[in-house]
Amino acid sequence: RNGIYPLMNFAVSRPLALPRALSQPQEDPQKAKTPTPEPFDVETRKVVQMQCSMELDQDRSQWHLTLLLILEDRLHRQLSYDLLPTDNSKDLATELVHYGFIHE
């Protein structure tokens, strides 16, 4: 009747402690470090529509790239990137596929 305020009367005055059997054991530091990098997820949805825009930033020293991607399931994905003078389109596309942002 009065929102959540009546529930405040039932609050526990001190937090409940978990029994030791239910607490998570500490990980071994040797096992936590893996020598190989974790694999990235592969994007399985295809891009059905793409919009690209490039703008110079305010001090006109660097280009800013914005990609708007619409995937098969109508998910919208917007990606932004400050371009470097050494960047090229092939390397950028390869990097997007590698990190799972777009389907190969």
JSON list of C-alpha atoms in Angstrom, two decimals:
[
{"chain": "A", "resi": 1, "resn": "ARG", "atom": "CA", "xyz": [0.00, 0.00, 0.00]},
{"chain": "A", "resi": 2, "resn": "ASN", "atom": "CA", "xyz": [2.83, 2.43, 0.80]},
{"chain": "A", "resi": 3, "resn": "GLY", "atom": "CA", "xyz": [5.43, 1.26, -1.70]},
{"chain": "A", "resi": 4, "resn": "ILE", "atom": "CA", "xyz": [8.55, -0.46, -0.38]},
{"chain": "A", "resi": 5, "resn": "TYR", "atom": "CA", "xyz": [8.60, 1.32, 2.97]},
{"chain": "A", "resi": 6, "resn": "PRO", "atom": "CA", "xyz": [6.87, -1.50, 4.89]},
{"chain": "A", "resi": 7, "resn": "LEU", "atom": "CA", "xyz": [9.63, -3.87, 3.72]},
{"chain": "A", "resi": 8, "resn": "MET", "atom": "CA", "xyz": [12.20, -1.77, 5.54]},
{"chain": "A", "resi": 9, "resn": "ASN", "atom": "CA", "xyz": [10.83, -3.01, 8.86]},
{"chain": "A", "resi": 10, "resn": "PHE", "atom": "CA", "xyz": [12.04, -6.50, 8.01]},
{"chain": "A", "resi": 11, "resn": "ALA", "atom": "CA", "xyz": [15.65, -5.56, 7.18]},
{"chain": "A", "resi": 12, "resn": "VAL", "atom": "CA", "xyz": [18.38, -7.44, 9.03]},
{"chain": "A", "resi": 13, "resn": "SER", "atom": "CA", "xyz": [20.38, -5.19, 11.35]},
{"chain": "A", "resi": 14, "resn": "ARG", "atom": "CA", "xyz": [23.69, -6.88, 10.41]},
{"chain": "A", "resi": 15, "resn": "PRO", "atom": "CA", "xyz": [24.65, -8.73, 7.21]},
{"chain": "A", "resi": 16, "resn": "LEU", "atom": "CA", "xyz": [24.47, -12.49, 7.23]},
{"chain": "A", "resi": 17, "resn": "ALA", "atom": "CA", "xyz": [27.82, -14.29, 7.06]},
{"chain": "A", "resi": 18, "resn": "LEU", "atom": "CA", "xyz": [28.23, -17.16, 4.60]},
{"chain": "A", "resi": 19, "resn": "PRO", "atom": "CA", "xyz": [29.30, -20.49, 6.06]},
{"chain": "A", "resi": 20, "resn": "ARG", "atom": "CA", "xyz": [32.91, -21.37, 5.24]},
{"chain": "A", "resi": 21, "resn": "ALA", "atom": "CA", "xyz": [31.83, -24.40, 3.22]},
{"chain": "A", "resi": 22, "resn": "LEU", "atom": "CA", "xyz": [29.90, -22.17, 0.77]},
{"chain": "A", "resi": 23, "resn": "SER", "atom": "CA", "xyz": [32.59, -19.54, 0.30]},
{"chain": "A", "resi": 24, "resn": "GLN", "atom": "CA", "xyz": [34.72, -19.69, -2.83]},
{"chain": "A", "resi": 25, "resn": "PRO", "atom": "CA", "xyz": [38.27, -21.03, -2.36]},
{"chain": "A", "resi": 26, "resn": "GLN", "atom": "CA", "xyz": [41.14, -18.75, -3.30]},
{"chain": "A", "resi": 27, "resn": "GLU", "atom": "CA", "xyz": [42.59, -19.52, -6.74]},
{"chain": "A", "resi": 28, "resn": "ASP", "atom": "CA", "xyz": [46.18, -20.64, -7.02]},
{"chain": "A", "resi": 29, "resn": "PRO", "atom": "CA", "xyz": [48.17, -17.75, -8.59]},
{"chain": "A", "resi": 30, "resn": "GLN", "atom": "CA", "xyz": [50.00, -20.21, -10.85]},
{"chain": "A", "resi": 31, "resn": "LYS", "atom": "CA", "xyz": [46.72, -21.55, -12.27]},
{"chain": "A", "resi": 32, "resn": "ALA", "atom": "CA", "xyz": [45.20, -18.08, -12.73]},
{"chain": "A", "resi": 33, "resn": "LYS", "atom": "CA", "xyz": [47.88, -17.06, -15.24]},
{"chain": "A", "resi": 34, "resn": "THR", "atom": "CA", "xyz": [47.52, -18.66, -18.64]},
{"chain": "A", "resi": 35, "resn": "PRO", "atom": "CA", "xyz": [50.37, -18.53, -21.15]},
{"chain": "A", "resi": 36, "resn": "THR", "atom": "CA", "xyz": [48.04, -18.41, -24.16]},
{"chain": "A", "resi": 37, "resn": "PRO", "atom": "CA", "xyz": [45.55, -15.58, -24.74]},
{"chain": "A", "resi": 38, "resn": "GLU", "atom": "CA", "xyz": [41.86, -16.36, -24.46]},
{"chain": "A", "resi": 39, "resn": "PRO", "atom": "CA", "xyz": [40.13, -16.84, -27.84]},
{"chain": "A", "resi": 40, "resn": "PHE", "atom": "CA", "xyz": [37.69, -14.15, -28.97]},
{"chain": "A", "resi": 41, "resn": "ASP", "atom": "CA", "xyz": [34.06, -14.87, -29.77]},
{"chain": "A", "resi": 42, "resn": "VAL", "atom": "CA", "xyz": [33.27, -15.18, -33.45]},
{"chain": "A", "resi": 43, "resn": "GLU", "atom": "CA", "xyz": [30.36, -13.08, -34.74]},
{"chain": "A", "resi": 44, "resn": "THR", "atom": "CA", "xyz": [27.92, -15.29, -36.63]},
{"chain": "A", "resi": 45, "resn": "ARG", "atom": "CA", "xyz": [25.37, -12.63, -37.59]},
{"chain": "A", "resi": 46, "resn": "LYS", "atom": "CA", "xyz": [25.91, -10.86, -40.89]},
{"chain": "A", "resi": 47, "resn": "VAL", "atom": "CA", "xyz": [25.79, -7.10, -41.39]},
{"chain": "A", "resi": 48, "resn": "VAL", "atom": "CA", "xyz": [22.75, -6.19, -43.49]},
{"chain": "A", "resi": 49, "resn": "GLN", "atom": "CA", "xyz": [23.24, -2.41, -43.47]},
{"chain": "A", "resi": 50, "resn": "MET", "atom": "CA", "xyz": [26.22, -0.21, -42.68]},
{"chain": "A", "resi": 51, "resn": "GLN", "atom": "CA", "xyz": [26.65, 3.54, -42.36]},
{"chain": "A", "resi": 52, "resn": "CYS", "atom": "CA", "xyz": [30.10, 5.13, -42.11]},
{"chain": "A", "resi": 53, "resn": "SER", "atom": "CA", "xyz": [30.96, 8.71, -41.26]},
{"chain": "A", "resi": 54, "resn": "MET", "atom": "CA", "xyz": [34.29, 10.47, -40.87]},
{"chain": "A", "resi": 55, "resn": "GLU", "atom": "CA", "xyz": [34.77, 13.82, -39.18]},
{"chain": "A", "resi": 56, "resn": "LEU", "atom": "CA", "xyz": [37.73, 15.99, -38.33]},
{"chain": "A", "resi": 57, "resn": "ASP", "atom": "CA", "xyz": [38.01, 16.70, -34.62]},
{"chain": "A", "resi": 58, "resn": "GLN", "atom": "CA", "xyz": [37.80, 20.26, -33.30]},
{"chain": "A", "resi": 59, "resn": "ASP", "atom": "CA", "xyz": [41.49, 21.10, -33.67]},
{"chain": "A", "resi": 60, "resn": "ARG", "atom": "CA", "xyz": [41.48, 19.54, -37.19]},
{"chain": "A", "resi": 61, "resn": "SER", "atom": "CA", "xyz": [44.42, 17.29, -36.42]},
{"chain": "A", "resi": 62, "resn": "GLN", "atom": "CA", "xyz": [42.80, 13.85, -36.42]},
{"chain": "A", "resi": 63, "resn": "TRP", "atom": "CA", "xyz": [39.97, 12.01, -38.17]},
{"chain": "A", "resi": 64, "resn": "HIS", "atom": "CA", "xyz": [37.22, 10.32, -36.18]},
{"chain": "A", "resi": 65, "resn": "LEU", "atom": "CA", "xyz": [35.51, 7.29, -37.76]},
{"chain": "A", "resi": 66, "resn": "THR", "atom": "CA", "xyz": [32.01, 6.17, -36.73]},
{"chain": "A", "resi": 67, "resn": "LEU", "atom": "CA", "xyz": [30.45, 2.95, -38.05]},
{"chain": "A", "resi": 68, "resn": "LEU", "atom": "CA", "xyz": [26.79, 2.12, -37.55]},
{"chain": "A", "resi": 69, "resn": "LEU", "atom": "CA", "xyz": [26.13, -1.56, -38.27]},
{"chain": "A", "resi": 70, "resn": "ILE", "atom": "CA", "xyz": [22.72, -3.22, -38.44]},
{"chain": "A", "resi": 71, "resn": "LEU", "atom": "CA", "xyz": [22.97, -7.00, -38.06]},
{"chain": "A", "resi": 72, "resn": "GLU", "atom": "CA", "xyz": [20.63, -9.74, -39.29]},
{"chain": "A", "resi": 73, "resn": "ASP", "atom": "CA", "xyz": [18.62, -9.80, -36.06]},
{"chain": "A", "resi": 74, "resn": "ARG", "atom": "CA", "xyz": [18.15, -5.98, -36.25]},
{"chain": "A", "resi": 75, "resn": "LEU", "atom": "CA", "xyz": [20.72, -5.35, -33.53]},
{"chain": "A", "resi": 76, "resn": "HIS", "atom": "CA", "xyz": [22.38, -1.95, -33.97]},
{"chain": "A", "resi": 77, "resn": "ARG", "atom": "CA", "xyz": [26.08, -1.71, -33.20]},
{"chain": "A", "resi": 78, "resn": "GLN", "atom": "CA", "xyz": [27.85, 1.66, -33.25]},
{"chain": "A", "resi": 79, "resn": "LEU", "atom": "CA", "xyz": [31.65, 1.72, -33.26]},
{"chain": "A", "resi": 80, "resn": "SER", "atom": "CA", "xyz": [33.87, 4.79, -32.98]},
{"chain": "A", "resi": 81, "resn": "TYR", "atom": "CA", "xyz": [37.59, 5.11, -33.60]},
{"chain": "A", "resi": 82, "resn": "ASP", "atom": "CA", "xyz": [40.18, 7.88, -33.83]},
{"chain": "A", "resi": 83, "resn": "LEU", "atom": "CA", "xyz": [42.13, 7.13, -37.00]},
{"chain": "A", "resi": 84, "resn": "LEU", "atom": "CA", "xyz": [45.91, 7.14, -36.98]},
{"chain": "A", "resi": 85, "resn": "PRO", "atom": "CA", "xyz": [47.95, 8.21, -40.03]},
{"chain": "A", "resi": 86, "resn": "THR", "atom": "CA", "xyz": [49.19, 4.61, -40.40]},
{"chain": "A", "resi": 87, "resn": "ASP", "atom": "CA", "xyz": [45.69, 3.02, -40.46]},
{"chain": "A", "resi": 88, "resn": "ASN", "atom": "CA", "xyz": [44.24, 1.53, -43.63]},
{"chain": "A", "resi": 89, "resn": "SER", "atom": "CA", "xyz": [40.86, 0.00, -44.42]},
{"chain": "A", "resi": 90, "resn": "LYS", "atom": "CA", "xyz": [42.07, -3.60, -44.77]},
{"chain": "A", "resi": 91, "resn": "ASP", "atom": "CA", "xyz": [43.76, -3.61, -41.35]},
{"chain": "A", "resi": 92, "resn": "LEU", "atom": "CA", "xyz": [40.72, -2.00, -39.69]},
{"chain": "A", "resi": 93, "resn": "ALA", "atom": "CA", "xyz": [38.36, -4.60, -41.21]},
{"chain": "A", "resi": 94, "resn": "THR", "atom": "CA", "xyz": [40.69, -7.46, -40.16]},
{"chain": "A", "resi": 95, "resn": "GLU", "atom": "CA", "xyz": [40.77, -6.10, -36.61]},
{"chain": "A", "resi": 96, "resn": "LEU", "atom": "CA", "xyz": [36.94, -5.84, -36.46]},
{"chain": "A", "resi": 97, "resn": "VAL", "atom": "CA", "xyz": [36.64, -9.49, -37.55]},
{"chain": "A", "resi": 98, "resn": "HIS", "atom": "CA", "xyz": [39.39, -10.59, -35.13]},
{"chain": "A", "resi": 99, "resn": "TYR", "atom": "CA", "xyz": [37.69, -9.03, -32.10]},
{"chain": "A", "resi": 100, "resn": "GLY", "atom": "CA", "xyz": [34.27, -10.36, -33.09]},
{"chain": "A", "resi": 101, "resn": "PHE", "atom": "CA", "xyz": [32.57, -7.07, -33.95]},
{"chain": "A", "resi": 102, "resn": "ILE", "atom": "CA", "xyz": [31.59, -8.15, -37.47]},
{"chain": "A", "resi": 103, "resn": "HIS", "atom": "CA", "xyz": [31.17, -11.41, -39.40]},
{"chain": "A", "resi": 104, "resn": "GLU", "atom": "CA", "xyz": [34.01, -12.30, -41.76]}
]
